[in-house]
């Protein structure tokens, strides 16, 4: 068994969900924008996109070629105008204009056509790449273990899979092509200028140097500013998501104004970050915009002098000036390009922070089959969560025999949920081992392991899908009769009375269900198709006593045929089990029959007495 990597070490930026403070309090996380060396090889970062880019290499080549040719066609036109001035116009020969005009028109039409070709290739490549990255990113999120998701806020993931991918798409579609085409245009124009008039051309080249300096300076600052703004956007997305999910709590406690105030503060921080970003951009752009105007003014004066001295023809001056004007747009565009490129670099970094995380829970190199009898064994199991040093489980030894049902009873926070999560390897133990069917779970293929275990969790999560689809999640090929039986066991008959029966859409955008209804559907999902091993984490907590009684009766049948762990806190549920294990502070304090523990163990008695009292109250 290879030592599993600590997932915590693979998280470059863990904006923890637990930190629900203001954005400001979250900014100084490791890897965030503030103190870090932001750009470890900007080119190397973008180069990593080639993994997807190579699938679209022809489109990308077409894109670059079309953009470069279009830019070249554009630069030809000033030269033709220069010829017109020096030729037909100087010679007072109007008919000589037509061939040159036709040539100019030809270049104009070529440019327009190339524009169309580039747009087409661009759409194909940039949207294609965006889709592929999004697919891979989502697949990676599915592969990464629960521990990863514990440490990352959903807003950060959401902003990466939406905003950052959009930025990359923009970069591939425009930024990168025009970065290339603009640099080529600027170089070609400079060469043509030098060719037309050496010293005037060199002067313009020299005058471009401040722009190069401004560019370098800009890159340094803009990269940092962009990263900060992107991280803050992710944090803000988390706030929106949390408040949408928690809207009932917020409303019932009348916390709306506070939430608005806190959101406003966060939005202000984001606004400030965006303004910093934009002022960096504005400073840069004013150089880009202003400087060429000065150059053109200077060139006009010097050019007129040159024409007066006869070292330049007027046609050449016209061509020179028109070419100079052609420099302005690529230079300004260069600024935009660099901004998009910087944003794409940080977006790429943010995406690779997720993609580079090695899933800590993976299949073994030589998986073993689950051939033995359906047993579950905990051998000296220790466990602490990746982000804390506190041991939740401190040496658990426990065995569930083939066909047996074991109830786990313990106070809140004693580690019951944690213990159940280890069986299906949602987390890996930090000490000892968990064996299913006699095999260490780390030696079994994850698919094999998880297909023989079915689970129901405390919080019954249902997806935005039909009731039937939600049920079949547990066992895709299950027959109609099996579904009906599962519904029967979980006492979820209400599902037939929904507007469209089992085809009714439930979940976030669908019909809202009560907590008890959700829990019964989740239980039906778990018992569907008579799984060999069941792990049920307090599956009846939200049910009223009457329904609970009905579910228990039916559940007894299923439990009889499976090996099961059931976390319970009511005596009636405990009675479903053959044996009970008492979990106290991460250790098994006692194991035995319910009646035996009740008689011998005061802690157990105390734990269940409150519930029992409650039930008497209900019955009475
Ligand atoms: N994802 C997590 N990250 C860090 N600590 C956790 C996490 N989940 C639970 N804990 C902690 O582990 C302890 C045991 O939790 P849990 O297994 O849920 O207890 P129980 O189900 O018995 O109420 C608690 O102290 C809880 O705060
Ligand atoms: Mg629990």
XYZ file of C-alpha atoms and ligand atoms in Angstrom:
648
model
C 0.000 0.000 0.000
C 1.517 3.263 -1.049
C 1.439 6.118 1.400
C -1.362 8.447 0.377
C -0.480 12.044 -0.170
C -1.877 14.361 2.423
C -4.606 16.165 0.535
C -4.003 19.284 2.582
C -0.570 19.631 1.081
C -1.982 19.609 -2.401
C -4.259 22.521 -1.839
C -2.535 25.656 -2.970
C -5.414 27.915 -2.124
C -7.845 26.621 0.421
C -10.378 29.362 1.007
C -12.142 27.389 3.666
C -15.906 27.289 3.784
C -15.631 27.579 7.519
C -14.291 31.076 7.121
C -17.461 32.947 6.587
C -15.989 36.260 7.604
C -15.717 39.190 5.291
C -13.724 39.018 2.104
C -11.105 41.160 3.759
C -10.433 38.501 6.365
C -9.886 35.924 3.696
C -7.422 37.748 1.561
C -4.242 36.665 3.228
C -4.595 32.962 2.635
C -1.572 31.131 1.329
C -1.448 31.440 -2.392
C -3.669 34.475 -2.524
C -2.761 37.529 -4.448
C -1.031 39.545 -1.801
C 2.436 38.427 -0.965
C 2.994 35.758 -3.505
C 5.346 35.720 -6.413
C 2.512 35.817 -8.887
C 4.055 34.856 -12.152
C 6.354 31.893 -12.126
C 6.933 31.818 -15.873
C 3.978 33.448 -17.558
C 4.748 31.776 -20.825
C 5.181 28.382 -19.185
C 1.748 28.796 -17.602
C 0.022 29.554 -20.897
C 2.016 26.864 -22.655
C 0.252 24.352 -20.448
C -2.944 25.108 -22.357
C -1.448 23.283 -25.350
C -2.864 20.078 -23.859
C -6.248 21.186 -25.232
C -4.957 23.530 -27.921
C -3.355 20.697 -29.836
C -6.820 19.286 -30.632
C -7.551 22.503 -32.497
C -4.165 23.168 -34.016
C -5.484 23.679 -37.553
C -8.062 26.184 -36.424
C -5.424 27.999 -34.389
C -2.988 28.079 -37.295
C -5.723 29.343 -39.610
C -6.593 31.972 -37.051
C -3.020 33.253 -36.751
C -2.427 33.127 -40.482
C -5.666 34.937 -41.310
C -5.037 37.634 -38.693
C -1.456 38.197 -39.821
C -2.390 38.300 -43.497
C -5.239 40.708 -42.788
C -2.895 43.000 -40.898
C -0.403 42.807 -43.773
C -3.112 43.605 -46.329
C -3.901 46.652 -44.226
C -0.306 47.878 -44.216
C -0.114 47.572 -48.002
C -2.720 50.272 -48.513
C -0.549 53.228 -47.304
C 2.205 52.111 -49.645
C -0.254 52.133 -52.553
C -1.462 55.609 -51.583
C 2.177 56.767 -51.549
C 2.555 55.417 -55.080
C -0.589 57.285 -56.155
C 0.787 60.574 -54.839
C 4.180 60.138 -56.423
C 2.822 58.623 -59.655
C -0.518 59.590 -61.220
C -1.162 62.549 -58.883
C 2.302 64.135 -59.344
C 2.124 63.434 -63.093
C -1.441 64.812 -63.355
C -2.479 61.523 -64.914
C -5.915 60.624 -63.491
C -6.338 57.439 -65.525
C -3.173 56.030 -63.920
C -5.056 55.948 -60.591
C -7.384 53.084 -61.537
C -4.956 50.138 -61.436
C -3.645 51.334 -58.062
C -7.162 51.910 -56.769
C -8.132 48.419 -57.923
C -5.128 46.997 -56.091
C -6.078 48.878 -52.920
C -9.617 47.572 -53.252
C -8.301 44.054 -53.689
C -6.340 44.315 -50.452
C -9.399 45.775 -48.753
C -11.602 42.891 -49.884
C -8.904 40.368 -48.939
C -8.770 41.861 -45.474
C -12.538 41.556 -45.093
C -12.535 37.940 -46.238
C -9.657 37.073 -43.946
C -11.575 38.688 -41.109
C -14.435 36.251 -41.739
C -12.095 33.262 -41.914
C -10.436 34.274 -38.651
C -13.749 34.700 -36.875
C -14.867 31.280 -37.978
C -11.641 29.524 -36.980
C -11.546 31.493 -33.759
C -15.030 30.473 -32.683
C -14.269 26.855 -33.367
C -10.971 26.833 -31.489
C -11.785 29.042 -28.524
C -15.193 27.589 -27.745
C -13.906 24.067 -28.363
C -11.004 24.535 -25.984
C -13.212 26.166 -23.373
C -15.621 23.238 -23.508
C -12.843 20.672 -23.206
C -11.198 22.401 -20.252
C -14.561 22.776 -18.548
C -15.259 19.094 -19.030
C -11.846 18.107 -17.640
C -12.175 20.496 -14.732
C -15.547 19.082 -13.811
C -14.242 15.533 -14.113
C -11.368 16.482 -11.830
C -13.803 17.899 -9.272
C -15.595 14.568 -9.334
C -12.342 12.656 -8.910
C -11.053 14.740 -6.027
C -11.918 13.343 -2.618
C -14.368 14.779 -0.133
C -11.451 16.246 1.831
C -10.629 18.517 -1.110
C -14.179 19.823 -1.266
C -14.168 20.355 2.514
C -11.302 22.794 2.040
C -12.453 24.736 -1.014
C -15.400 27.049 -1.020
C -17.883 26.289 -3.759
C -17.743 29.910 -4.942
C -14.036 29.589 -5.671
C -14.685 26.448 -7.699
C -17.667 28.039 -9.413
C -15.731 31.151 -10.419
C -12.939 28.982 -11.792
C -15.260 26.870 -13.884
C -17.175 29.903 -15.200
C -15.362 33.272 -15.086
C -11.819 31.990 -15.419
C -12.714 29.724 -18.302
C -14.422 32.666 -20.017
C -11.206 34.646 -19.634
C -9.178 31.857 -21.167
C -11.668 31.592 -24.000
C -11.286 35.325 -24.681
C -7.545 34.990 -24.661
C -7.566 32.127 -27.139
C -10.137 33.805 -29.354
C -8.673 37.295 -29.502
C -5.836 38.001 -27.136
C -3.391 35.452 -28.282
C -3.982 35.819 -32.019
C -3.814 39.581 -31.950
C -0.882 39.618 -29.607
C 0.916 37.745 -32.330
C -0.581 39.660 -35.251
C 0.021 43.041 -33.580
C 3.633 42.352 -32.776
C 4.139 41.211 -36.365
C 2.356 44.304 -37.701
C 4.406 46.642 -35.524
C 7.641 44.977 -36.648
C 6.634 44.999 -40.324
C 5.540 48.633 -40.190
C 8.782 49.659 -38.484
C 10.802 47.855 -41.152
C 8.773 49.548 -43.897
C 9.248 52.927 -42.241
C 13.007 52.455 -42.038
C 12.941 51.340 -45.643
C 11.015 54.474 -46.696
C 13.233 56.924 -44.800
C 16.075 55.555 -42.698
C 16.574 58.209 -40.012
C 12.891 59.078 -39.685
C 12.122 55.348 -39.439
C 14.774 54.866 -36.758
C 13.361 57.833 -34.879
C 9.930 56.212 -34.758
C 11.506 52.925 -33.637
C 13.306 54.752 -30.817
C 10.095 56.505 -29.867
C 8.419 53.101 -29.409
C 10.887 52.186 -26.648
C 8.984 53.963 -23.862
C 6.042 51.805 -24.832
C 8.135 48.673 -24.343
C 9.151 49.947 -20.909
C 5.535 50.763 -20.017
C 4.550 47.299 -21.188
C 6.989 45.546 -18.877
C 5.914 47.686 -15.982
C 2.284 47.054 -16.778
C 2.699 43.304 -16.926
C 4.222 43.257 -13.460
C 1.416 45.175 -11.830
C -1.531 44.037 -13.828
C -0.856 40.342 -13.194
C -0.999 40.913 -9.442
C -4.073 43.133 -9.643
C -5.916 40.710 -11.906
C -5.245 37.747 -9.612
C -6.543 39.624 -6.616
C -9.716 40.667 -8.408
C -10.319 37.120 -9.637
C -9.870 35.617 -6.151
C -12.216 38.181 -4.657
C -14.808 37.415 -7.321
C -14.674 33.792 -6.191
C -15.205 34.817 -2.565
C -18.146 36.965 -3.545
C -19.662 34.072 -5.475
C -19.419 32.027 -2.270
C -21.309 34.698 -0.346
C -24.068 34.768 -2.945
C -24.329 31.001 -2.974
C -24.392 30.691 0.813
C -27.030 33.341 1.175
C -29.166 31.748 -1.538
C -28.955 28.361 0.188
C -29.465 29.835 3.625
C -32.205 32.263 2.662
C -34.701 30.757 5.115
C -32.353 31.115 8.067
C -31.470 34.650 7.051
C -35.096 35.685 6.672
C -36.369 33.971 9.792
C -33.724 35.627 11.955
C -34.276 38.943 10.179
C -30.611 38.995 9.252
C -31.228 40.503 5.805
C -29.804 43.964 6.580
C -26.625 42.494 8.125
C -26.157 40.203 5.150
C -26.618 43.156 2.804
C -24.127 45.211 4.804
C -21.593 42.397 4.832
C -22.094 41.752 1.146
C -21.728 45.438 0.472
C -18.416 45.462 2.333
C -17.181 42.494 0.309
C -18.396 44.090 -2.905
C -16.574 47.299 -1.921
C -13.348 45.377 -1.469
C -13.842 43.813 -4.879
C -14.646 47.211 -6.336
C -11.458 48.676 -4.879
C -9.481 45.787 -6.341
C -11.100 46.299 -9.742
C -10.366 50.019 -9.594
C -6.716 49.356 -8.769
C -6.627 47.004 -11.733
C -8.251 49.524 -14.031
C -6.042 52.427 -12.929
C -2.985 50.331 -13.717
C -4.568 49.730 -17.095
C -5.496 53.399 -17.538
C -1.942 54.581 -16.830
C -0.628 52.142 -19.365
C -3.203 53.019 -21.973
C -2.575 56.722 -21.670
C 1.041 56.046 -22.618
C -0.113 53.826 -25.461
C -2.647 56.359 -26.709
C -0.680 59.537 -26.158
C 2.753 58.544 -27.222
C 1.998 57.665 -30.892
C 0.176 61.002 -31.318
C 3.338 62.807 -30.255
C 5.356 60.654 -32.629
C 3.009 61.420 -35.522
C 3.209 65.157 -34.769
C 7.010 65.048 -34.672
C 7.198 62.941 -37.814
C 4.891 65.355 -39.663
C 7.150 68.333 -38.891
C 10.390 66.483 -39.626
C 8.888 64.866 -42.751
C 7.834 68.232 -44.189
C 11.410 69.437 -43.656
C 12.725 66.303 -45.358
C 10.442 66.857 -48.370
C 11.544 70.521 -48.530
C 15.198 69.376 -48.559
C 14.419 66.831 -51.242
C 15.503 63.789 -49.180
C 11.958 62.406 -49.409
C 9.194 62.600 -52.024
C 5.754 63.835 -51.010
C 4.352 60.419 -51.888
C 6.835 58.846 -49.512
C 5.828 61.280 -46.783
C 2.157 60.461 -47.289
C 2.947 56.733 -47.164
C 5.157 57.266 -44.113
C 2.530 59.221 -42.202
C -0.280 56.858 -43.132
C 1.880 53.925 -42.000
C 2.649 55.740 -38.754
C -1.069 56.141 -38.165
C -1.403 52.399 -38.747
C 0.875 51.872 -35.770
C -1.503 53.559 -33.354
C -4.211 50.939 -33.401
C -1.938 47.881 -32.982
C -0.165 49.678 -30.139
C -3.404 50.449 -28.338
C -4.652 46.999 -29.092
C -1.422 45.640 -27.680
C -2.407 47.128 -24.339
C -5.734 45.354 -24.407
C -4.023 42.185 -25.552
C -1.563 42.262 -22.716
C -4.391 42.827 -20.241
C -6.285 39.851 -21.612
C -3.097 37.806 -21.606
C -2.343 38.699 -17.990
C -5.865 37.771 -16.982
C -5.565 34.539 -18.925
C -2.324 33.729 -17.119
C -3.903 34.121 -13.703
C -7.026 32.279 -14.859
C -4.857 29.431 -16.121
C -2.997 29.345 -12.813
C -6.264 29.235 -10.907
C -7.556 26.412 -13.056
C -4.381 24.397 -12.723
C -4.504 24.807 -8.964
C -7.501 22.497 -9.180
C -6.272 20.315 -12.038
C -2.849 19.810 -10.461
C -4.286 18.549 -7.213
C -3.575 14.846 -7.138
C -6.658 12.991 -5.947
C -5.482 11.587 -2.618
C -7.931 8.697 -2.770
C -7.305 6.648 -5.887
C -7.492 3.057 -7.061
C -4.647 0.778 -5.968
C -2.229 -0.328 -8.673
C -3.276 -3.953 -8.271
C -6.846 -3.955 -7.050
C -8.124 -7.024 -5.294
C -11.621 -8.396 -5.729
C -14.197 -8.247 -2.965
C -14.773 -11.988 -2.837
C -15.186 -12.730 0.867
C -18.254 -12.705 3.058
C -19.836 -9.294 3.571
C -18.083 -8.121 6.714
C -16.810 -4.741 7.886
C -13.848 -4.463 10.233
C -12.158 -1.515 11.848
C -8.663 -2.360 13.082
C -7.102 0.243 15.368
C -8.573 3.024 13.249
C -7.284 6.521 13.864
C -8.538 9.496 11.951
C -8.131 13.248 11.900
C -9.425 15.617 9.230
C -6.751 17.054 6.940
C -7.231 20.600 8.199
C -7.074 19.784 11.897
C -4.770 17.920 14.262
C -7.531 16.795 16.589
C -8.046 13.064 16.308
C -11.709 12.338 15.766
C -11.237 8.563 15.932
C -8.645 7.340 18.385
C -8.187 3.632 17.963
C -11.490 2.099 16.903
C -11.691 -1.701 16.852
C -14.987 -3.036 15.650
C -16.337 -5.869 13.576
C -19.641 -6.214 11.774
C -20.224 -9.837 10.860
C -21.754 -11.153 7.670
C -25.476 -10.385 7.677
C -25.301 -8.572 10.971
C -26.737 -5.136 11.709
C -24.673 -3.027 14.051
C -26.051 0.173 15.533
C -23.687 2.957 16.465
C -24.743 5.177 19.308
C -22.833 8.168 20.590
C -23.162 11.792 21.587
C -23.148 14.525 18.950
C -19.609 15.074 17.706
C -18.374 11.702 18.974
C -17.354 10.720 15.435
C -20.233 8.539 14.199
C -20.543 10.199 10.793
C -16.787 10.148 10.404
C -16.670 6.429 11.165
C -19.327 5.641 8.549
C -17.510 7.747 5.928
C -14.427 5.559 6.204
C -16.213 2.411 5.020
C -16.742 3.636 1.457
C -13.376 5.427 1.579
C -14.810 8.905 1.405
C -11.773 9.618 3.574
C -8.752 7.444 4.226
C -7.819 6.435 7.741
C -4.774 8.164 9.196
C -3.915 5.049 11.196
C -5.015 1.409 11.303
C -7.232 -0.014 8.585
C -10.802 -0.554 7.470
C -11.594 -3.917 5.905
C -14.637 -4.713 3.810
C -15.225 -8.368 2.903
C -11.839 -9.070 4.463
C -9.940 -6.690 2.166
C -8.329 -3.431 3.212
C -10.495 -0.830 1.434
C -7.328 0.777 0.094
C -6.549 -2.425 -1.833
C -9.887 -2.521 -3.641
C -10.912 -0.624 -6.776
C -13.080 2.329 -5.731
C -15.849 1.358 -8.154
C -16.009 -2.181 -6.765
C -16.012 -0.943 -3.218
C -18.642 1.718 -3.715
C -20.911 -0.434 -5.831
C -21.249 -2.994 -3.064
C -21.885 -0.409 -0.349
C -24.910 1.834 -0.325
C -25.132 4.815 1.939
C -27.688 7.189 3.347
C -26.422 10.374 4.916
C -27.768 12.566 7.686
C -28.527 15.364 5.266
C -30.576 13.788 2.523
C -29.173 15.314 -0.648
C -31.402 15.095 -3.693
C -30.463 16.358 -7.118
C -32.341 18.507 -9.612
C -33.830 15.546 -11.442
C -36.938 13.389 -11.352
C -37.764 11.279 -8.308
C -36.958 8.162 -10.316
C -33.587 9.478 -11.464
C -32.750 10.358 -7.877
C -33.588 6.832 -6.768
C -31.731 5.119 -9.596
C -28.588 7.015 -8.664
C -27.924 4.213 -6.214
C -28.418 1.432 -8.736
C -28.778 2.558 -12.365
C -30.124 -0.716 -13.747
C -32.754 -1.395 -11.089
C -36.109 -2.752 -12.256
C -39.479 -1.105 -11.711
C -40.375 -3.711 -9.122
C -37.170 -3.030 -7.197
C -37.916 0.699 -7.222
C -41.433 0.015 -5.942
C -40.051 -2.174 -3.176
C -37.513 0.443 -2.122
C -40.262 3.067 -1.980
C -42.305 0.676 0.106
C -39.466 0.016 2.558
C -38.726 3.701 2.964
C -42.458 4.495 3.288
C -42.009 6.981 0.454
C -45.410 6.292 -1.155
C -46.042 10.020 -1.223
C -43.854 10.057 -4.349
C -46.666 8.423 -6.371
C -48.993 11.294 -5.418
C -46.648 14.016 -6.651
C -47.987 15.920 -9.712
C -46.207 13.653 -12.171
C -45.549 10.689 -9.920
C -42.021 9.352 -10.051
C -41.357 11.579 -13.061
C -41.815 14.757 -11.000
C -38.748 16.951 -10.950
C -37.487 17.626 -7.457
C -34.423 19.295 -6.039
C -33.324 22.872 -6.234
C -35.298 23.999 -9.278
C -37.999 21.395 -8.892
C -40.636 20.668 -6.340
C -39.652 21.326 -2.737
C -40.040 18.391 -0.381
C -40.164 18.336 3.388
C -37.165 17.124 5.381
C -38.908 13.843 6.172
C -39.859 13.283 2.535
C -36.326 13.944 1.390
C -34.978 11.562 3.981
C -37.361 8.809 2.922
C -36.328 9.190 -0.729
C -32.673 9.106 0.300
C -33.353 5.948 2.263
C -35.193 4.382 -0.679
C -32.150 5.177 -2.806
C -29.919 3.439 -0.272
C -31.980 0.261 0.041
C -32.725 -0.041 -3.684
C -31.833 -3.436 -5.073
C -30.887 -5.059 -1.779
C -27.245 -3.995 -1.419
C -24.801 -6.374 0.264
C -23.554 -3.726 2.642
C -25.471 -0.731 3.916
C -24.154 2.235 5.852
C -26.974 4.373 7.153
C -26.093 7.550 9.034
C -29.087 8.376 11.164
C -31.475 7.828 8.247
C -34.665 8.314 10.226
C -33.839 11.462 12.196
C -36.321 13.693 10.349
C -39.278 11.306 10.520
C -42.210 11.574 12.859
C -42.681 8.709 15.293
C -45.498 7.154 13.297
C -43.649 7.106 9.955
C -40.484 6.038 11.705
C -42.300 3.024 13.088
C -43.561 2.061 9.621
C -40.108 2.530 8.068
C -38.514 0.464 10.823
C -40.868 -2.417 10.235
C -40.028 -2.512 6.540
C -36.344 -1.780 7.065
C -36.035 -4.809 9.302
C -36.580 -7.011 6.235
C -33.770 -5.376 4.257
C -31.395 -5.266 7.185
C -31.976 -8.945 7.701
C -30.524 -9.735 4.292
C -27.599 -7.272 4.384
C -24.607 -6.415 6.492
C -25.303 -2.999 7.896
C -24.076 -0.185 10.074
C -26.804 2.127 11.243
C -26.171 5.246 13.256
C -29.080 5.623 15.622
C -30.207 7.842 18.414
C -33.637 6.446 19.213
C -34.198 3.190 21.072
C -36.655 2.033 18.416
C -33.981 2.305 15.708
C -31.403 0.675 17.935
C -33.769 -2.260 18.277
C -33.347 -2.967 14.558
C -29.736 -3.910 15.229
C -28.312 -7.219 16.419
C -25.650 -5.440 18.432
C -24.899 -1.896 19.481
C -21.533 -0.146 19.683
C -21.184 2.882 21.932
C -18.820 5.512 20.592
C -17.377 7.875 23.179
C -14.775 10.466 22.189
C -13.566 8.565 19.163
C -13.277 5.191 20.902
C -15.611 2.236 21.177
C -16.583 2.282 24.844
C -18.801 -0.794 24.777
C -20.318 -3.327 22.399
C -23.259 -5.554 23.152
C -26.980 -6.133 22.920
C -29.196 -3.117 23.531
C -30.701 -4.581 26.701
C -27.294 -5.539 28.028
C -25.830 -2.052 27.474
C -28.924 -0.459 28.899
C -28.497 -2.512 32.057
C -24.727 -2.212 32.396
C -23.607 1.056 30.867
C -24.654 4.347 32.501
C -23.402 6.478 29.579
C -25.503 4.460 27.157
C -28.477 4.635 29.451
C -28.134 8.405 29.686
C -27.831 8.818 25.940
C -30.933 6.806 25.158
C -32.994 7.772 28.198
C -33.622 11.296 26.933
C -34.878 9.950 23.633
C -36.944 7.283 25.328
C -38.511 9.913 27.580
C -39.339 11.945 24.557
C -41.047 9.051 22.910
C -43.173 8.365 25.954
C -44.175 12.010 25.791
C -45.202 11.647 22.165
C -47.153 8.502 22.705
C -48.957 9.867 25.684
N -15.052 17.934 7.295
C -14.603 18.095 8.535
N -13.461 18.752 8.762
C -12.989 18.919 10.008
N -13.589 18.458 11.101
C -14.739 17.788 10.963
C -15.308 17.574 9.680
N -16.460 16.879 9.834
C -16.588 16.677 11.160
N -15.572 17.209 11.842
C -15.358 17.146 13.308
O -15.206 15.813 13.673
C -15.875 15.540 14.892
C -16.820 14.371 14.709
O -17.841 14.739 13.803
P -18.945 13.719 13.302
O -18.286 12.482 12.838
O -19.798 14.431 12.328
O -19.751 13.454 14.647
P -21.191 12.818 14.848
O -21.685 12.297 13.548
O -20.971 11.760 15.871
O -22.050 13.905 15.392
C -16.564 16.822 15.300
O -15.781 17.429 16.288
C -16.565 17.658 14.046
O -16.410 18.996 14.380
Mg -23.263 12.680 12.475
